[in-house]
mmCIF file of C-alpha atoms in Angstrom:
data_model
loop_
_atom_site.group_PDB
_atom_site.id
_atom_site.type_symbol
_atom_site.label_atom_id
_atom_site.label_comp_id
_atom_site.label_asym_id
_atom_site.label_seq_id
_atom_site.Cartn_x
_atom_site.Cartn_y
_atom_site.Cartn_z
ATOM 1 C CA MET A 21 -33.325 11.256 -7.818
ATOM 2 C CA ALA A 22 -34.166 11.085 -11.519
ATOM 3 C CA ASN A 23 -32.410 8.499 -13.672
ATOM 4 C CA SER A 24 -30.433 11.211 -15.452
ATOM 5 C CA ASP A 25 -29.284 12.544 -12.081
ATOM 6 C CA LYS A 26 -28.252 9.056 -11.011
ATOM 7 C CA LYS A 27 -26.192 8.646 -14.146
ATOM 8 C CA SER A 28 -24.652 12.054 -13.650
ATOM 9 C CA GLY A 29 -23.879 11.233 -10.029
ATOM 10 C CA LYS A 30 -22.206 7.997 -11.065
ATOM 11 C CA LYS A 31 -20.068 9.849 -13.591
ATOM 12 C CA ASN A 32 -19.077 12.437 -10.996
ATOM 13 C CA SER A 33 -18.218 9.658 -8.565
ATOM 14 C CA ALA A 34 -16.030 8.004 -11.188
ATOM 15 C CA SER A 35 -14.221 11.284 -11.775
ATOM 16 C CA LYS A 36 -13.690 11.807 -8.074
ATOM 17 C CA SER A 37 -12.415 8.244 -7.743
ATOM 18 C CA GLN A 38 -9.396 9.267 -9.793
ATOM 19 C CA ALA A 39 -8.715 12.541 -7.981
ATOM 20 C CA LEU A 40 -6.391 11.291 -5.262
ATOM 21 C CA ALA A 41 -4.729 8.843 -7.609
ATOM 22 C CA SER A 42 -3.796 11.804 -9.801
ATOM 23 C CA THR A 43 -2.739 13.912 -6.822
ATOM 24 C CA PHE A 44 -0.341 11.393 -5.332
ATOM 25 C CA ARG A 45 0.790 9.545 -8.424
ATOM 26 C CA ALA A 46 4.556 9.651 -8.868
ATOM 27 C CA PRO A 47 5.897 11.418 -11.934
ATOM 28 C CA LEU A 48 6.917 9.007 -14.676
ATOM 29 C CA GLY A 49 10.454 8.596 -15.886
ATOM 30 C CA GLU A 50 13.780 7.228 -14.824
ATOM 31 C CA GLN A 51 15.020 10.711 -13.911
ATOM 32 C CA LEU A 52 12.629 10.967 -10.957
ATOM 33 C CA ASP A 53 14.173 12.532 -7.839
ATOM 34 C CA VAL A 54 12.055 11.811 -4.763
ATOM 35 C CA THR A 55 13.940 14.446 -2.764
ATOM 36 C CA ALA A 56 12.272 17.073 -4.964
ATOM 37 C CA ILE A 57 8.842 15.956 -3.697
ATOM 38 C CA SER A 58 7.612 17.527 -0.461
ATOM 39 C CA THR A 59 7.333 15.323 2.626
ATOM 40 C CA LYS A 60 5.149 17.875 4.435
ATOM 41 C CA ALA A 61 2.633 18.825 1.757
ATOM 42 C CA THR A 62 -1.112 18.400 2.230
ATOM 43 C CA PRO A 63 -2.200 18.700 -1.417
ATOM 44 C CA ALA A 64 -5.742 17.419 -0.900
ATOM 45 C CA GLY A 65 -8.147 16.676 1.898
ATOM 46 C CA PRO A 66 -7.902 17.735 5.554
ATOM 47 C CA GLN A 67 -5.458 20.412 6.571
ATOM 48 C CA SER A 68 -5.301 19.799 10.322
ATOM 49 C CA ARG A 69 -4.887 16.855 12.666
ATOM 50 C CA GLU A 70 -8.378 17.322 14.062
ATOM 51 C CA ASP A 71 -10.002 17.338 10.638
ATOM 52 C CA ALA A 72 -7.906 14.395 9.438
ATOM 53 C CA GLU A 73 -8.817 12.236 12.418
ATOM 54 C CA ALA A 74 -12.504 13.048 11.932
ATOM 55 C CA ALA A 75 -12.259 12.304 8.207
ATOM 56 C CA LEU A 76 -10.468 9.009 8.871
ATOM 57 C CA ALA A 77 -13.215 7.964 11.263
ATOM 58 C CA GLU A 78 -15.800 8.667 8.555
ATOM 59 C CA LEU A 79 -13.847 6.596 6.041
ATOM 60 C CA GLY A 80 -13.919 3.526 8.276
ATOM 61 C CA PRO A 81 -17.486 2.344 7.613
ATOM 62 C CA ARG A 82 -17.156 3.063 3.901
ATOM 63 C CA LEU A 83 -13.958 1.031 3.677
ATOM 64 C CA ALA A 84 -15.564 -1.821 5.609
ATOM 65 C CA ALA A 85 -18.592 -1.818 3.304
ATOM 66 C CA GLN A 86 -16.407 -1.955 0.212
ATOM 67 C CA GLN A 87 -14.336 -4.755 1.695
ATOM 68 C CA GLU A 88 -17.428 -6.785 2.532
ATOM 69 C CA MET A 89 -18.655 -6.509 -1.060
ATOM 70 C CA LEU A 90 -15.216 -7.550 -2.321
ATOM 71 C CA VAL A 91 -15.305 -10.629 -0.090
ATOM 72 C CA ALA A 92 -18.873 -11.404 -1.138
ATOM 73 C CA GLN A 93 -18.018 -11.096 -4.817
ATOM 74 C CA GLY A 94 -14.986 -13.314 -4.303
ATOM 75 C CA SER A 95 -17.102 -16.011 -2.698
ATOM 76 C CA ALA A 96 -19.324 -15.908 -5.800
ATOM 77 C CA GLY A 97 -16.416 -16.444 -8.182
ATOM 78 C CA ASP A 98 -15.359 -12.856 -8.931
ATOM 79 C CA PRO A 99 -11.549 -12.977 -9.402
ATOM 80 C CA ARG A 100 -10.862 -9.401 -8.295
ATOM 81 C CA ARG A 101 -8.529 -8.672 -5.387
ATOM 82 C CA VAL A 102 -6.519 -5.735 -4.045
ATOM 83 C CA LEU A 103 -2.850 -5.476 -3.086
ATOM 84 C CA LEU A 104 -1.644 -2.560 -0.953
ATOM 85 C CA VAL A 105 2.155 -2.228 -0.974
ATOM 86 C CA LEU A 106 3.803 -0.099 1.728
ATOM 87 C CA GLN A 107 7.398 1.045 1.356
ATOM 88 C CA GLY A 108 9.381 3.755 3.080
ATOM 89 C CA MET A 109 12.427 4.554 5.161
ATOM 90 C CA ASP A 110 12.584 3.371 8.767
ATOM 91 C CA THR A 111 9.974 5.242 10.897
ATOM 92 C CA ALA A 112 8.073 6.335 7.755
ATOM 93 C CA GLY A 113 4.935 4.743 9.178
ATOM 94 C CA LYS A 114 4.338 1.376 7.574
ATOM 95 C CA ASP A 115 3.226 -0.081 10.905
ATOM 96 C CA GLY A 116 1.256 3.073 11.616
ATOM 97 C CA VAL A 117 -0.720 2.704 8.401
ATOM 98 C CA ILE A 118 -1.373 -0.942 9.212
ATOM 99 C CA ASN A 119 -2.675 -0.005 12.658
ATOM 100 C CA HIS A 120 -4.721 3.058 11.715
ATOM 101 C CA VAL A 121 -5.862 2.258 8.164
ATOM 102 C CA VAL A 122 -5.824 -1.498 7.700
ATOM 103 C CA GLY A 123 -7.142 -1.675 11.265
ATOM 104 C CA LEU A 124 -10.400 -0.182 9.987
ATOM 105 C CA LEU A 125 -11.036 -3.343 7.966
ATOM 106 C CA ASP A 126 -12.214 -6.831 8.878
ATOM 107 C CA PRO A 127 -9.033 -8.827 9.594
ATOM 108 C CA GLY A 128 -10.766 -11.934 8.250
ATOM 109 C CA GLY A 129 -10.528 -10.501 4.742
ATOM 110 C CA ILE A 130 -6.931 -9.294 5.009
ATOM 111 C CA ASN A 131 -3.677 -11.013 4.045
ATOM 112 C CA LEU A 132 -0.948 -9.099 5.915
ATOM 113 C CA VAL A 133 2.664 -9.976 5.172
ATOM 114 C CA SER A 134 5.808 -8.333 6.550
ATOM 115 C CA PHE A 135 8.838 -9.149 4.436
ATOM 116 C CA LYS A 136 11.957 -9.378 6.565
ATOM 117 C CA LYS A 137 15.525 -10.296 5.658
ATOM 118 C CA PRO A 138 15.269 -13.310 3.318
ATOM 119 C CA THR A 139 15.696 -16.730 4.880
ATOM 120 C CA ALA A 140 18.130 -19.305 3.547
ATOM 121 C CA GLU A 141 15.248 -21.043 1.806
ATOM 122 C CA GLU A 142 14.070 -17.807 0.183
ATOM 123 C CA LEU A 143 17.597 -16.948 -0.969
ATOM 124 C CA ALA A 144 17.785 -20.324 -2.679
ATOM 125 C CA HIS A 145 14.971 -19.234 -5.005
ATOM 126 C CA ASP A 146 14.383 -16.370 -7.404
ATOM 127 C CA PHE A 147 13.805 -13.058 -5.599
ATOM 128 C CA LEU A 148 10.122 -13.047 -6.569
ATOM 129 C CA TRP A 149 9.474 -16.545 -5.205
ATOM 130 C CA ARG A 150 8.592 -15.428 -1.682
ATOM 131 C CA ILE A 151 6.473 -12.572 -3.053
ATOM 132 C CA GLU A 152 4.415 -14.723 -5.406
ATOM 133 C CA ARG A 153 3.555 -17.079 -2.551
ATOM 134 C CA GLN A 154 1.866 -14.220 -0.668
ATOM 135 C CA VAL A 155 -0.313 -12.726 -3.400
ATOM 136 C CA PRO A 156 -3.861 -12.433 -1.987
ATOM 137 C CA ALA A 157 -6.626 -14.735 -3.161
ATOM 138 C CA ALA A 158 -9.746 -13.502 -4.959
ATOM 139 C CA GLY A 159 -11.959 -11.338 -2.771
ATOM 140 C CA ARG A 160 -9.201 -10.407 -0.353
ATOM 141 C CA ILE A 161 -7.066 -7.359 0.356
ATOM 142 C CA GLY A 162 -3.372 -8.129 0.600
ATOM 143 C CA VAL A 163 -1.051 -5.799 2.502
ATOM 144 C CA PHE A 164 2.702 -5.966 1.949
ATOM 145 C CA ASN A 165 4.856 -4.342 4.638
ATOM 146 C CA ARG A 166 7.940 -4.041 2.415
ATOM 147 C CA SER A 167 7.861 -6.042 -0.779
ATOM 148 C CA GLN A 168 9.613 -7.124 -3.950
ATOM 149 C CA TYR A 169 11.217 -3.683 -3.989
ATOM 150 C CA GLU A 170 13.615 -4.632 -1.201
ATOM 151 C CA ASP A 171 15.588 -6.424 -3.917
ATOM 152 C CA VAL A 172 16.296 -3.163 -5.728
ATOM 153 C CA LEU A 173 16.638 -1.094 -2.534
ATOM 154 C CA VAL A 174 18.556 -2.780 0.282
ATOM 155 C CA VAL A 175 20.344 -5.063 -2.158
ATOM 156 C CA ARG A 176 21.450 -2.088 -4.232
ATOM 157 C CA VAL A 177 22.420 0.190 -1.340
ATOM 158 C CA HIS A 178 24.433 -2.486 0.457
ATOM 159 C CA ASP A 179 26.016 -3.956 -2.679
ATOM 160 C CA LEU A 180 24.722 -7.407 -1.729
ATOM 161 C CA VAL A 181 24.798 -8.451 -5.374
ATOM 162 C CA PRO A 182 26.409 -6.774 -8.394
ATOM 163 C CA PRO A 183 24.465 -4.349 -10.607
ATOM 164 C CA SER A 184 24.290 -7.028 -13.290
ATOM 165 C CA VAL A 185 21.992 -8.943 -10.913
ATOM 166 C CA TRP A 186 19.746 -6.195 -9.551
ATOM 167 C CA GLU A 187 19.561 -4.037 -12.678
ATOM 168 C CA PRO A 188 17.292 -6.469 -14.622
ATOM 169 C CA ARG A 189 14.966 -6.734 -11.649
ATOM 170 C CA TYR A 190 13.148 -3.489 -12.440
ATOM 171 C CA GLU A 191 11.789 -5.001 -15.626
ATOM 172 C CA ARG A 192 11.087 -8.298 -13.859
ATOM 173 C CA ILE A 193 9.048 -6.406 -11.259
ATOM 174 C CA ASN A 194 7.112 -4.568 -13.970
ATOM 175 C CA GLU A 195 6.323 -7.864 -15.683
ATOM 176 C CA PHE A 196 5.279 -9.423 -12.367
ATOM 177 C CA GLU A 197 2.957 -6.532 -11.540
ATOM 178 C CA GLN A 198 1.479 -6.503 -15.023
ATOM 179 C CA GLY A 199 0.702 -10.173 -14.499
ATOM 180 C CA LEU A 200 -1.044 -9.345 -11.243
ATOM 181 C CA VAL A 201 -3.154 -6.702 -12.947
ATOM 182 C CA ASP A 202 -3.970 -9.096 -15.797
ATOM 183 C CA ALA A 203 -5.183 -11.503 -13.097
ATOM 184 C CA HIS A 204 -7.679 -8.864 -11.848
ATOM 185 C CA THR A 205 -5.525 -7.428 -9.052
ATOM 186 C CA THR A 206 -5.726 -3.737 -8.187
ATOM 187 C CA VAL A 207 -2.171 -2.840 -7.134
ATOM 188 C CA ILE A 208 -1.773 0.214 -4.874
ATOM 189 C CA LYS A 209 1.875 1.010 -4.175
ATOM 190 C CA CYS A 210 2.447 3.689 -1.532
ATOM 191 C CA PHE A 211 5.837 5.242 -0.840
ATOM 192 C CA LEU A 212 5.596 6.789 2.616
ATOM 193 C CA HIS A 213 7.862 9.780 2.065
ATOM 194 C CA ILE A 214 9.546 11.352 5.100
ATOM 195 C CA SER A 215 12.423 13.752 5.591
ATOM 196 C CA LYS A 216 15.635 12.938 7.402
ATOM 197 C CA ASP A 217 14.824 15.596 10.017
ATOM 198 C CA GLU A 218 11.486 13.943 10.728
ATOM 199 C CA GLN A 219 13.155 10.564 11.050
ATOM 200 C CA THR A 220 15.542 12.122 13.576
ATOM 201 C CA GLU A 221 12.596 13.268 15.699
ATOM 202 C CA ARG A 222 10.878 9.888 15.528
ATOM 203 C CA LEU A 223 13.991 7.955 16.491
ATOM 204 C CA LEU A 224 14.669 10.313 19.407
ATOM 205 C CA ALA A 225 11.040 9.975 20.519
ATOM 206 C CA ARG A 226 11.535 6.226 20.800
ATOM 207 C CA LEU A 227 14.573 6.786 22.989
ATOM 208 C CA ASP A 228 12.645 9.221 25.192
ATOM 209 C CA ASP A 229 9.814 6.773 25.909
ATOM 210 C CA PRO A 230 10.484 3.477 27.745
ATOM 211 C CA THR A 231 7.339 2.012 26.190
ATOM 212 C CA LYS A 232 8.904 2.508 22.758
ATOM 213 C CA TYR A 233 12.377 1.132 23.409
ATOM 214 C CA TRP A 234 11.292 -2.093 21.745
ATOM 215 C CA LYS A 235 10.663 -0.184 18.529
ATOM 216 C CA TYR A 236 14.193 1.196 18.438
ATOM 217 C CA ASN A 237 16.784 -0.668 16.424
ATOM 218 C CA PRO A 238 20.390 0.589 16.642
ATOM 219 C CA GLY A 239 20.808 -0.632 13.092
ATOM 220 C CA ASP A 240 18.424 2.112 11.949
ATOM 221 C CA VAL A 241 21.134 4.670 12.741
ATOM 222 C CA ASP A 242 23.581 2.780 10.539
ATOM 223 C CA GLU A 243 21.022 2.908 7.734
ATOM 224 C CA ARG A 244 20.687 6.684 8.215
ATOM 225 C CA GLY A 245 24.310 6.947 7.144
ATOM 226 C CA ARG A 246 23.145 5.687 3.758
ATOM 227 C CA TRP A 247 20.221 8.111 3.513
ATOM 228 C CA ASP A 248 21.290 9.661 0.204
ATOM 229 C CA ASP A 249 21.918 6.234 -1.298
ATOM 230 C CA TYR A 250 18.432 5.134 -0.291
ATOM 231 C CA GLN A 251 16.870 8.255 -1.808
ATOM 232 C CA GLN A 252 18.621 7.454 -5.073
ATOM 233 C CA ALA A 253 17.497 3.828 -4.894
ATOM 234 C CA TYR A 254 13.892 4.825 -4.187
ATOM 235 C CA SER A 255 14.005 7.356 -7.014
ATOM 236 C CA ALA A 256 15.125 4.641 -9.430
ATOM 237 C CA ALA A 257 12.616 2.072 -8.188
ATOM 238 C CA ILE A 258 9.667 4.448 -8.294
ATOM 239 C CA GLY A 259 10.680 6.107 -11.543
ATOM 240 C CA ARG A 260 11.281 2.846 -13.372
ATOM 241 C CA CYS A 261 8.400 0.870 -11.883
ATOM 242 C CA SER A 262 5.550 3.372 -11.841
ATOM 243 C CA THR A 263 3.466 2.097 -14.736
ATOM 244 C CA ASP A 264 -0.055 2.687 -15.955
ATOM 245 C CA ALA A 265 -0.924 -0.803 -14.740
ATOM 246 C CA ALA A 266 0.635 -0.415 -11.298
ATOM 247 C CA PRO A 267 1.512 3.208 -10.523
ATOM 248 C CA TRP A 268 3.424 4.395 -7.499
ATOM 249 C CA TYR A 269 1.834 6.916 -5.129
ATOM 250 C CA VAL A 270 4.078 9.218 -3.104
ATOM 251 C CA ILE A 271 2.413 9.944 0.239
ATOM 252 C CA PRO A 272 3.772 12.945 2.187
ATOM 253 C CA SER A 273 4.373 11.353 5.591
ATOM 254 C CA ASP A 274 6.035 13.884 7.874
ATOM 255 C CA ARG A 275 2.577 14.450 9.309
ATOM 256 C CA LYS A 276 1.301 11.097 10.557
ATOM 257 C CA TRP A 277 -2.304 12.232 10.588
ATOM 258 C CA TYR A 278 -2.127 13.248 6.940
ATOM 259 C CA ARG A 279 -0.341 10.050 5.942
ATOM 260 C CA ASN A 280 -3.040 7.887 7.509
ATOM 261 C CA TRP A 281 -5.875 9.826 5.932
ATOM 262 C CA ALA A 282 -4.208 9.865 2.505
ATOM 263 C CA VAL A 283 -3.609 6.104 2.361
ATOM 264 C CA ALA A 284 -7.123 5.353 3.643
ATOM 265 C CA ALA A 285 -8.751 7.746 1.178
ATOM 266 C CA LEU A 286 -6.671 6.411 -1.707
ATOM 267 C CA LEU A 287 -7.559 2.826 -0.818
ATOM 268 C CA LEU A 288 -11.244 3.732 -0.609
ATOM 269 C CA GLU A 289 -11.365 5.448 -3.978
ATOM 270 C CA GLN A 290 -9.600 2.532 -5.637
ATOM 271 C CA LEU A 291 -12.135 0.138 -4.115
ATOM 272 C CA GLU A 292 -15.012 2.377 -5.198
ATOM 273 C CA HIS A 293 -13.570 2.493 -8.697
ATOM 274 C CA LEU A 294 -14.161 -1.277 -8.893
ATOM 275 C CA GLU A 295 -17.918 -0.568 -8.661
ATOM 276 C CA LEU A 296 -18.451 -3.516 -6.352
ATOM 277 C CA SER A 297 -21.868 -4.842 -5.393
ATOM 278 C CA TYR A 298 -23.342 -7.766 -3.538
ATOM 279 C CA PRO A 299 -23.837 -10.853 -5.730
ATOM 280 C CA PRO A 300 -27.404 -12.032 -6.341
ATOM 281 C CA ALA A 301 -28.697 -15.117 -4.560
ATOM 282 C CA ALA A 302 -27.660 -18.391 -6.179
ATOM 283 C CA PHE A 303 -30.854 -20.057 -4.929
ATOM 284 C CA ASP A 304 -34.595 -19.457 -4.943
ATOM 285 C CA ILE A 305 -35.265 -17.144 -2.023
ATOM 286 C CA GLU A 306 -38.897 -18.109 -1.423
ATOM 287 C CA THR A 307 -38.045 -21.793 -1.496
ATOM 288 C CA GLU A 308 -35.346 -21.259 1.079
ATOM 289 C CA ARG A 309 -37.689 -19.221 3.278
ATOM 290 C CA ARG A 310 -40.115 -22.170 3.330
ATOM 291 C CA ARG A 311 -37.338 -24.609 4.063
ATOM 292 C CA VAL A 312 -36.103 -22.511 6.969
ATOM 293 C CA ARG A 313 -39.596 -22.199 8.456
ATOM 294 C CA ASP A 314 -40.279 -25.921 8.025
ATOM 295 C CA SER A 315 -36.958 -27.081 9.430
#
């Protein structure tokens, strides 16, 4: 390929690297209503389960290659890192994405954290304290199963603290995420968006299969009674905290196969947008060859 073609190809690649980000990026503004966004849409990429599974398999080696370069760059002093945030209603597929997408990567380069109900120690600190402790190091990909947003979701829906406490947290979260980006973190926040009807089917499927009883939590049904409240809380969180530095992406998740492909493809294009490469040798190669042969 001629040099001009290479440059053109690079430019085209850069343009493509923004395509899915634009497709899934949440609309800006505090008036966002997530219920107006389709949970079944397939706005880009594969349109069938068969095609999606084949496409996901093809993404695996490309994701692994990008991750290896990120790790290599980190070992050479490059401060860049990636944080994938997964949020969604119960059964939306956070664990599914971890299994099918994050599972394509080398676990040695992954920091996976599942944020549960805060412990007594965590409650004794600022709400961001437990989050800050889990930010991935340079060269690593962090994955948050739930996140700092629990403190403007569950806390808000269940009236655990008054509005005067949780209301300022939106701005605190924006400041925190801007700090992450300033520290060379690529933040990818995915809202796995499902319908209430789809959640019904997934909960019933767990009750129909003895091997899935362990996944069923009776408390999930209680949370369903607050469905509309959660949709309002997610709308506020996404609308107020989708920034240019750390945008939210709304992933249609009624179709598991599409959800998995979409998150994997989005993660890949964000990694490719970093234009990673392997660092050069920090030693004289020929000298080291002689030393190896003579040792």
